[in-house]
mmCIF file of C-alpha atoms and ligand atoms in Angstrom:
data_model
loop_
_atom_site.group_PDB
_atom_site.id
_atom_site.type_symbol
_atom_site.label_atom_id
_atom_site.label_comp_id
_atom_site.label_asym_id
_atom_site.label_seq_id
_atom_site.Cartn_x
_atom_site.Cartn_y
_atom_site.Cartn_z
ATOM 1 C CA UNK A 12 140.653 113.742 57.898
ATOM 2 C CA UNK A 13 142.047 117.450 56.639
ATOM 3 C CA UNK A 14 145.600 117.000 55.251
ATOM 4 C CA UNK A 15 147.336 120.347 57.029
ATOM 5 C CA UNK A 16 149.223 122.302 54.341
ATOM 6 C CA UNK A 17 152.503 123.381 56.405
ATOM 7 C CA UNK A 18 154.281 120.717 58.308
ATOM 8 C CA UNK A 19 155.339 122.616 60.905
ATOM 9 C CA UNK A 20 153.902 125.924 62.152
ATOM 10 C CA UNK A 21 154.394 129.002 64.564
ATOM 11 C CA UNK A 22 151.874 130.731 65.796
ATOM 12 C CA UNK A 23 152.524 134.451 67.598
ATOM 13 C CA UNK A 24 149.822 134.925 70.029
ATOM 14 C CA UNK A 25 150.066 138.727 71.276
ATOM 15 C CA UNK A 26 149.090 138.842 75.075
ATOM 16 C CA UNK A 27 146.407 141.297 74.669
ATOM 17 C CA UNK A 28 144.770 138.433 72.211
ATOM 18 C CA UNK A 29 144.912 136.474 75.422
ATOM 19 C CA UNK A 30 143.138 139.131 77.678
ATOM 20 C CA UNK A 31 139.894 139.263 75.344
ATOM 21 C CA UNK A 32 137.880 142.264 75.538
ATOM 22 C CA UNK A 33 139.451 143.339 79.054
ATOM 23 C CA UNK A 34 142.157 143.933 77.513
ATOM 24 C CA UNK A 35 144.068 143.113 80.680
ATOM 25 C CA UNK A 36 145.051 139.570 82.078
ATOM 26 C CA UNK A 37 143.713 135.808 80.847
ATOM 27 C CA UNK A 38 140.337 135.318 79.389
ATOM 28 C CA UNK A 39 140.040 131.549 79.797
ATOM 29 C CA UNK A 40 136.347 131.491 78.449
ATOM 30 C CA UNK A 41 136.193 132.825 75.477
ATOM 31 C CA UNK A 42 139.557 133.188 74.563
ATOM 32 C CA UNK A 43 142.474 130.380 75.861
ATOM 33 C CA UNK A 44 140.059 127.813 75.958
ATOM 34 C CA UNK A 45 138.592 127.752 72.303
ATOM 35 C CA UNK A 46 142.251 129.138 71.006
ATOM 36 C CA UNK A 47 143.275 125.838 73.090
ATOM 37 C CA UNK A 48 140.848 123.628 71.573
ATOM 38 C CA UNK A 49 141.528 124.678 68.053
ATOM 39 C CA UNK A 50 145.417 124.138 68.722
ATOM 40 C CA UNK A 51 144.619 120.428 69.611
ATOM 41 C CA UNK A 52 142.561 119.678 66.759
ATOM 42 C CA UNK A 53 145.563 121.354 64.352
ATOM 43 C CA UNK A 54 148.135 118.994 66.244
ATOM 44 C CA UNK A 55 145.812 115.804 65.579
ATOM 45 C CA UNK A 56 145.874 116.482 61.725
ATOM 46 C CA UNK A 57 149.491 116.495 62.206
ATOM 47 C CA UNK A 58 150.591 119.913 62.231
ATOM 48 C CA UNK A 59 153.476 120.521 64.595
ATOM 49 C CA UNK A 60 152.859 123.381 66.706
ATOM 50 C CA UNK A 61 155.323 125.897 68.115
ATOM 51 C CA UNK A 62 153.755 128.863 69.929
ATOM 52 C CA UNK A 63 155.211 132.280 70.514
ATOM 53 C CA UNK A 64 153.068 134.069 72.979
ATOM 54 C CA UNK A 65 153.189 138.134 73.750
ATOM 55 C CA UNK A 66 153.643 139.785 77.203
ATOM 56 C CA UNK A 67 151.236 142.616 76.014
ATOM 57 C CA UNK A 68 148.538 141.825 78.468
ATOM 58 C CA UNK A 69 150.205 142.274 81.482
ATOM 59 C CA UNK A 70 153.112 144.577 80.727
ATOM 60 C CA UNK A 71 155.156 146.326 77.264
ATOM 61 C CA UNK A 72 158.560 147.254 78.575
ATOM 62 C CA UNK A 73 158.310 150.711 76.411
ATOM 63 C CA UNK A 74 155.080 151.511 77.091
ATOM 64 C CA UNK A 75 154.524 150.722 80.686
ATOM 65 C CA UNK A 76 157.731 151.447 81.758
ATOM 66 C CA UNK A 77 159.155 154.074 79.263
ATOM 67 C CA UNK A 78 160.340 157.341 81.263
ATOM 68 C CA UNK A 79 159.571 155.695 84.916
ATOM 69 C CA UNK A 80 161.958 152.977 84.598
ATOM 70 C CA UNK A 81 165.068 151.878 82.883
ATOM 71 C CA UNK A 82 164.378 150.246 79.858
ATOM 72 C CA UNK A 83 166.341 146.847 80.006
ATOM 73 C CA UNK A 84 164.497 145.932 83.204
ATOM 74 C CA UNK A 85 160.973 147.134 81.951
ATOM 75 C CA UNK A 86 161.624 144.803 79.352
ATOM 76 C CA UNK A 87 162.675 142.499 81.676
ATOM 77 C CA UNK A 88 159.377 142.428 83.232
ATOM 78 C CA UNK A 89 157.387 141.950 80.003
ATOM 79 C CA UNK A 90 159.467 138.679 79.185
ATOM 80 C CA UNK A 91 157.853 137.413 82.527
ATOM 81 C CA UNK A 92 155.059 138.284 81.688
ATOM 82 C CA UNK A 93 155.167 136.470 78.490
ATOM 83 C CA UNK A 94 156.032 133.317 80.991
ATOM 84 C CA UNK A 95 153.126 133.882 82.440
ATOM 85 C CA UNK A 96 150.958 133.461 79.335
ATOM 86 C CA UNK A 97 152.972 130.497 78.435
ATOM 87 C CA UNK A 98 152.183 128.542 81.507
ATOM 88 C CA UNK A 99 148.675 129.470 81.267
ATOM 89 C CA UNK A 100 148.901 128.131 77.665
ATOM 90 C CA UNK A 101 150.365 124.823 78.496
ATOM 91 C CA UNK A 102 147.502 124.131 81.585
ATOM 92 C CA UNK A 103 144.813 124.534 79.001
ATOM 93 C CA UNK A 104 146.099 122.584 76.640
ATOM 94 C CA UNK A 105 147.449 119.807 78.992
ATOM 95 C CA UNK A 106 143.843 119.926 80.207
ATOM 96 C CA UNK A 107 142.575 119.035 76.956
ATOM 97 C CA UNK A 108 145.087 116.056 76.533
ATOM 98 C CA UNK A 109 148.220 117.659 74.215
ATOM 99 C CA UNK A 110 151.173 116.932 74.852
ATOM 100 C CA UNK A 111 152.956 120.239 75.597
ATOM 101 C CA UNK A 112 156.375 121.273 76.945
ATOM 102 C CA UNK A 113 157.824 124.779 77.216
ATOM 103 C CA UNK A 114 160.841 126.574 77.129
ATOM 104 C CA UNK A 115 161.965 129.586 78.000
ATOM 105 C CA UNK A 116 164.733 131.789 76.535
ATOM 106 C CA UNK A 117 166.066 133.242 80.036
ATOM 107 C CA UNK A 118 166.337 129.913 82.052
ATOM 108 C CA UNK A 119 163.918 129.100 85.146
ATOM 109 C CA UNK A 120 164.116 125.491 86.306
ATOM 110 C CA UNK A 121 161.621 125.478 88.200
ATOM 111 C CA UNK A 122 158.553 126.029 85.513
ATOM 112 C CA UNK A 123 160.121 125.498 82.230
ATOM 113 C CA UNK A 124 162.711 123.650 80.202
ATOM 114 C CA UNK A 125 165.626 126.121 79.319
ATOM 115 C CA UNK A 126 165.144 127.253 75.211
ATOM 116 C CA UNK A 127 167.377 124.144 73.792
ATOM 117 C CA UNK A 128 166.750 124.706 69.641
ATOM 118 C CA UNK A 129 167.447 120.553 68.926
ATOM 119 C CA UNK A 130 164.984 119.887 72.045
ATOM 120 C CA UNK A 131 162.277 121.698 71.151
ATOM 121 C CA UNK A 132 162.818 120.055 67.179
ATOM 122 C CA UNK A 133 162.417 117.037 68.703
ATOM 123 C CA UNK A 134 159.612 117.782 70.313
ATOM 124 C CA UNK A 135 157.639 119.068 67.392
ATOM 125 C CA UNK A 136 158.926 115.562 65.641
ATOM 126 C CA UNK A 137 157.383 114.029 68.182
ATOM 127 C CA UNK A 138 153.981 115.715 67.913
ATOM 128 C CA UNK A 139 154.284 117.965 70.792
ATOM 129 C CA UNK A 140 153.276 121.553 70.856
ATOM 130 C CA UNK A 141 156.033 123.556 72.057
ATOM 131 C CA UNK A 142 155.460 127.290 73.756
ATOM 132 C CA UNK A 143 158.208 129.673 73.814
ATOM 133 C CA UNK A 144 158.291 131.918 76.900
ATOM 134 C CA UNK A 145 160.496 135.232 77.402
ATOM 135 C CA UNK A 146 160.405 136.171 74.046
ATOM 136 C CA UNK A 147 164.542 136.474 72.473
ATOM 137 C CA UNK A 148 165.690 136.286 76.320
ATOM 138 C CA UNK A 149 167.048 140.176 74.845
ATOM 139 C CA UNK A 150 165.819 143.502 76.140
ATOM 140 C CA UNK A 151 164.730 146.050 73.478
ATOM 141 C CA UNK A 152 163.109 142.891 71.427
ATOM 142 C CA UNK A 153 159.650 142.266 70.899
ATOM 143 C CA UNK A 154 157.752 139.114 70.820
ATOM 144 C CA UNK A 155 156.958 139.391 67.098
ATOM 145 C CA UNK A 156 160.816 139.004 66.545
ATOM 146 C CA UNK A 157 161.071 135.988 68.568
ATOM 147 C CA UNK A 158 158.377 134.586 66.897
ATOM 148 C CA UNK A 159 160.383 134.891 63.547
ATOM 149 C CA UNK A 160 163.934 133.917 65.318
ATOM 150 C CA UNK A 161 162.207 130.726 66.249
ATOM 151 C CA UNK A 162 160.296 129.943 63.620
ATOM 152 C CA UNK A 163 163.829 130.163 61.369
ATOM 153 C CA UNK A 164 165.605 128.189 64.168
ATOM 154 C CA UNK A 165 163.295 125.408 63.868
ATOM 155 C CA UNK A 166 162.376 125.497 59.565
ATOM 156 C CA UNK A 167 158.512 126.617 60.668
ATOM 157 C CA UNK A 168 157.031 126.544 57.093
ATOM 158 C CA UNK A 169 154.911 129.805 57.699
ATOM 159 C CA UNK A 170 154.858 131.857 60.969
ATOM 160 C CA UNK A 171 150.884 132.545 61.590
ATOM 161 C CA UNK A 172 150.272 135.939 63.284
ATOM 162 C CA UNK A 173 147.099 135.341 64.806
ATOM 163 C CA UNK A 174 145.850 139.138 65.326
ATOM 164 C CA UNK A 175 142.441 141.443 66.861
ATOM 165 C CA UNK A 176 142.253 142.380 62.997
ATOM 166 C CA UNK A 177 141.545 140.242 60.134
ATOM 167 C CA UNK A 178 144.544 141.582 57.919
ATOM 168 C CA UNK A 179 146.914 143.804 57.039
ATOM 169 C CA UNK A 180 145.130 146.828 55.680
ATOM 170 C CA UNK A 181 146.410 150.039 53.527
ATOM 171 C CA UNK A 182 144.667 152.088 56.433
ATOM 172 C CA UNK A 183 143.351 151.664 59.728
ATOM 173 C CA UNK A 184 139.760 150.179 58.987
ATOM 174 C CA UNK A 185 138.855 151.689 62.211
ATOM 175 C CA UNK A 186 138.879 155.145 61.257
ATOM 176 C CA UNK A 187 138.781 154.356 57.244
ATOM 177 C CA UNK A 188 135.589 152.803 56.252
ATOM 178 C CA UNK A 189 137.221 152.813 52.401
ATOM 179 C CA UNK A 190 140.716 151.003 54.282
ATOM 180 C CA UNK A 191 141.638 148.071 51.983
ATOM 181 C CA UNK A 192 142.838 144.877 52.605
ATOM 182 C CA UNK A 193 145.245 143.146 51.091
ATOM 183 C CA UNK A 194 145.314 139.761 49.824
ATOM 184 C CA UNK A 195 149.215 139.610 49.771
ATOM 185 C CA UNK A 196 152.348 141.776 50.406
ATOM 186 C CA UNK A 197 155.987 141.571 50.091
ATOM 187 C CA UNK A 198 158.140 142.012 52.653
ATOM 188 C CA UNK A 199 159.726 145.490 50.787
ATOM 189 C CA UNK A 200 156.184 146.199 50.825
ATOM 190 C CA UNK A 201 155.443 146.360 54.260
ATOM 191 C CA UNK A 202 158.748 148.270 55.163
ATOM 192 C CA UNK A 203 158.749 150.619 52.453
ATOM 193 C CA UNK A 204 154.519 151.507 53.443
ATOM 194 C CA UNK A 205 155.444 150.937 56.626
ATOM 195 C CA UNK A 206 152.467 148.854 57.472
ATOM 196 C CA UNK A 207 151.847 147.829 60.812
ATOM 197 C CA UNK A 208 152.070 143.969 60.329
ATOM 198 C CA UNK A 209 155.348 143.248 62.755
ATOM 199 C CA UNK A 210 157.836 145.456 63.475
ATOM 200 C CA UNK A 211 160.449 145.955 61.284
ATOM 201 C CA UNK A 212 163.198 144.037 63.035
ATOM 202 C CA UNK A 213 160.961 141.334 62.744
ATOM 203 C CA UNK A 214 159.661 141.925 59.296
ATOM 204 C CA UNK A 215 163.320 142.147 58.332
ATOM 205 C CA UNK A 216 164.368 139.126 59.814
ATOM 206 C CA UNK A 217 161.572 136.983 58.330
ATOM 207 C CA UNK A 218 162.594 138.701 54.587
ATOM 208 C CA UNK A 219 166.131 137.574 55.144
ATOM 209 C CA UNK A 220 165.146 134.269 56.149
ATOM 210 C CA UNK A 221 162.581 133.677 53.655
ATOM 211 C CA UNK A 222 159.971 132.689 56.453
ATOM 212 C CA UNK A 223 155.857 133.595 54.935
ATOM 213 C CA UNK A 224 154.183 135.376 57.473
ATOM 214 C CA UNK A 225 150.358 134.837 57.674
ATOM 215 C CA UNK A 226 148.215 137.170 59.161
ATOM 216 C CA UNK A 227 144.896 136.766 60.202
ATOM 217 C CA UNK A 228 142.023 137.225 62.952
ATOM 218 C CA UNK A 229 141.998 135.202 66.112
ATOM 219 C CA UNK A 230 138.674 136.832 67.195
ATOM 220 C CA UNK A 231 137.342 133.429 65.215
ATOM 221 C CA UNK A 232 139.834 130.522 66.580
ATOM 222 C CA UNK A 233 138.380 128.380 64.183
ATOM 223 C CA UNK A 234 140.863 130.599 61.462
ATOM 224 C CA UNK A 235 144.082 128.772 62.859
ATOM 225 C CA UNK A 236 142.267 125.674 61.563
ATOM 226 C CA UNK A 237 141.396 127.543 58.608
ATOM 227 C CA UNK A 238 145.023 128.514 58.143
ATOM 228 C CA UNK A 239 146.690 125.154 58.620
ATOM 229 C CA UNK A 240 144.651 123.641 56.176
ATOM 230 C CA UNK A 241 145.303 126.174 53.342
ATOM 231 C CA UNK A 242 142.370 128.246 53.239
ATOM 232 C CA UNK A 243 142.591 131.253 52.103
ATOM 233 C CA UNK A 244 141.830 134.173 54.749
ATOM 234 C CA UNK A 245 143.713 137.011 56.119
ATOM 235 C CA UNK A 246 146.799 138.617 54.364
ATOM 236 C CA UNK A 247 150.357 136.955 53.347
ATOM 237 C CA UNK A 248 153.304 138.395 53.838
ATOM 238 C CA UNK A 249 156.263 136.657 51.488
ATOM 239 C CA UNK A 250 158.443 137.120 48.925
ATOM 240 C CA UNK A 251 157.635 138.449 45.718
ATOM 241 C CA UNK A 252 156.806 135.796 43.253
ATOM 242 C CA UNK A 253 159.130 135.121 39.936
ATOM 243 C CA UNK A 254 157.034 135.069 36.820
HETATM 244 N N1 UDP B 301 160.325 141.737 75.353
HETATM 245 C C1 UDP B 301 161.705 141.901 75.276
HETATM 246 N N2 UDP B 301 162.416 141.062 74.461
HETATM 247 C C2 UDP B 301 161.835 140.097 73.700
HETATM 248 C C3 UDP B 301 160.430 139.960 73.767
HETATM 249 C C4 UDP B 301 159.703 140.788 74.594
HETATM 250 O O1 UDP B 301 162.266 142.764 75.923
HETATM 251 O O2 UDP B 301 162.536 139.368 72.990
HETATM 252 C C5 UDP B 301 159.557 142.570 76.303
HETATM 253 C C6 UDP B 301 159.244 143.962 75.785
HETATM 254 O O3 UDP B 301 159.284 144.854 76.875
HETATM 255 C C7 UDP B 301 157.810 143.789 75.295
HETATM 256 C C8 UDP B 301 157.241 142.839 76.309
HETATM 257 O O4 UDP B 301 158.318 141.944 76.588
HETATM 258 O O5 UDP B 301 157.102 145.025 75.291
HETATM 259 C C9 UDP B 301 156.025 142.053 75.871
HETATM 260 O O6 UDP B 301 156.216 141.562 74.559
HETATM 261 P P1 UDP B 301 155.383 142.146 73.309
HETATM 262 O O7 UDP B 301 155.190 143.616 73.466
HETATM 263 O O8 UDP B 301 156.041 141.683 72.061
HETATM 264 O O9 UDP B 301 153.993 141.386 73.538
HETATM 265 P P2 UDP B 301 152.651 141.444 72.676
HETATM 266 O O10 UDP B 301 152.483 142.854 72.165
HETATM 267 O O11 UDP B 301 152.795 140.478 71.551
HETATM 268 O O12 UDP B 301 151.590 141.030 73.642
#
């Protein structure tokens, strides 16, 4: 059996990941399900899993509501819809047998444990995966930051930002055939560039919390695998090294 390299993990999942090429709602085929199946696998080599999942696929506060609607509550809406995503999550991979509980950061009884930091730790002791919904539970937040805030809450080893690009490049490879991609980056790096990684809330927070980001493709699910076990794909993000 693989020996995973980090103990403990969390993965950011953006929503539009989610949504597959319709960019819009849950792609259970060829997206949840084989994201799902690669999550269990990861969990069985004894990884712990926590999962920060994106809102992006149904609605960005700024985006969709920016100049139609006041912000807080257009954020608002996108932490829902991050719930949303969680819970679709969790079915798949209760369906394939993992144990998984989640927790939200603005309370709903109903569907989800409340965000408790030493209950979800001792869930991910316990081999559970753990999905965090509603992002901070803070308007004008994004889901990348929560994904850091947790991962420092609960000493994740490496927070992997599972992306629809295979890196962080010095260009968009879209419109740059001769963009580069990098093999690693500090975190000065990425602010001073101004790279478009994380935002820079989040990139901040992870700098002053020494937390490795990992960034890499999810087009190929197999990579979280590839990840966990300490291959080397996609881009790091740390701190710089002393020689
Ligand atoms: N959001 C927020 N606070 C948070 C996390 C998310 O207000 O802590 C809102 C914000 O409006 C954001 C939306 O939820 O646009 C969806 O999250 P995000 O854009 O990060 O999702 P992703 O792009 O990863 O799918």
């Amino acid at each position: 059996m693989d020996t995973p390299k980090y103990k403990r993990v969390l993965i950011k999942i953006s929503g539009e990941a989610l949504a597959g090429d319709k960019h819009f709602g849950l792609n259970f085929e060829d997206v949840i399900g084989p994201v799902c199946d690669v999550i269990k696998r990861v969990s069985e080599i004894g990884c712990e899993v926590g999962i920060v999942v994106g809102g992006g696929n149904f609605w960005r506060g700024v985006k969709d509501g920016g100049g139609k609607m006041e912000r807080t509550r257009a954020d608002y809406m996108g932490m829902l819809a991050t719930t949303i995503n969680a819970l679709a999550l969790q079915d798949a991979l209760e369906q394939r047998g993992v144990d998984v509980r989640v927790q939200t950061a603005i309370e709903m009884n109903k569907i989800a444990e409340p965000y408790i930091r030493s209950r979800a730790t001792r869930h991910l002791e316990k081999g559970r995966v753990v999905i965090f919904g509603c992002g901070t539970g803070c308007p004008y937040f994004s889901t990348d930051t929560a994904a850091v805030l947790r991962a420092a809450e609960v000493n994740a080893d490496v927070i992997l930002l599972a992306k629809n690009i295979d890196g962080v490049y010095d260009s968009d490879p879209a419109k740059n055939p001769n963009a580069k991609k990098y093999d690693s980056l500090t975190y000065m790096d990425v602010l001073n560039q101004g790279l478009g990684v994380m935002d820079t809330t989040a990139t901040s927070l992870s700098m002053d919390n020494h937390i490795p980001i990992l960034v890499f493709a999810l087009s190929d699910p197999e990579n979280i695998y590839r990840v966990v076990t300490g291959e080397n794909i996609g881009t790091i993000v740390k701190e710089e090294e002393v020689r």
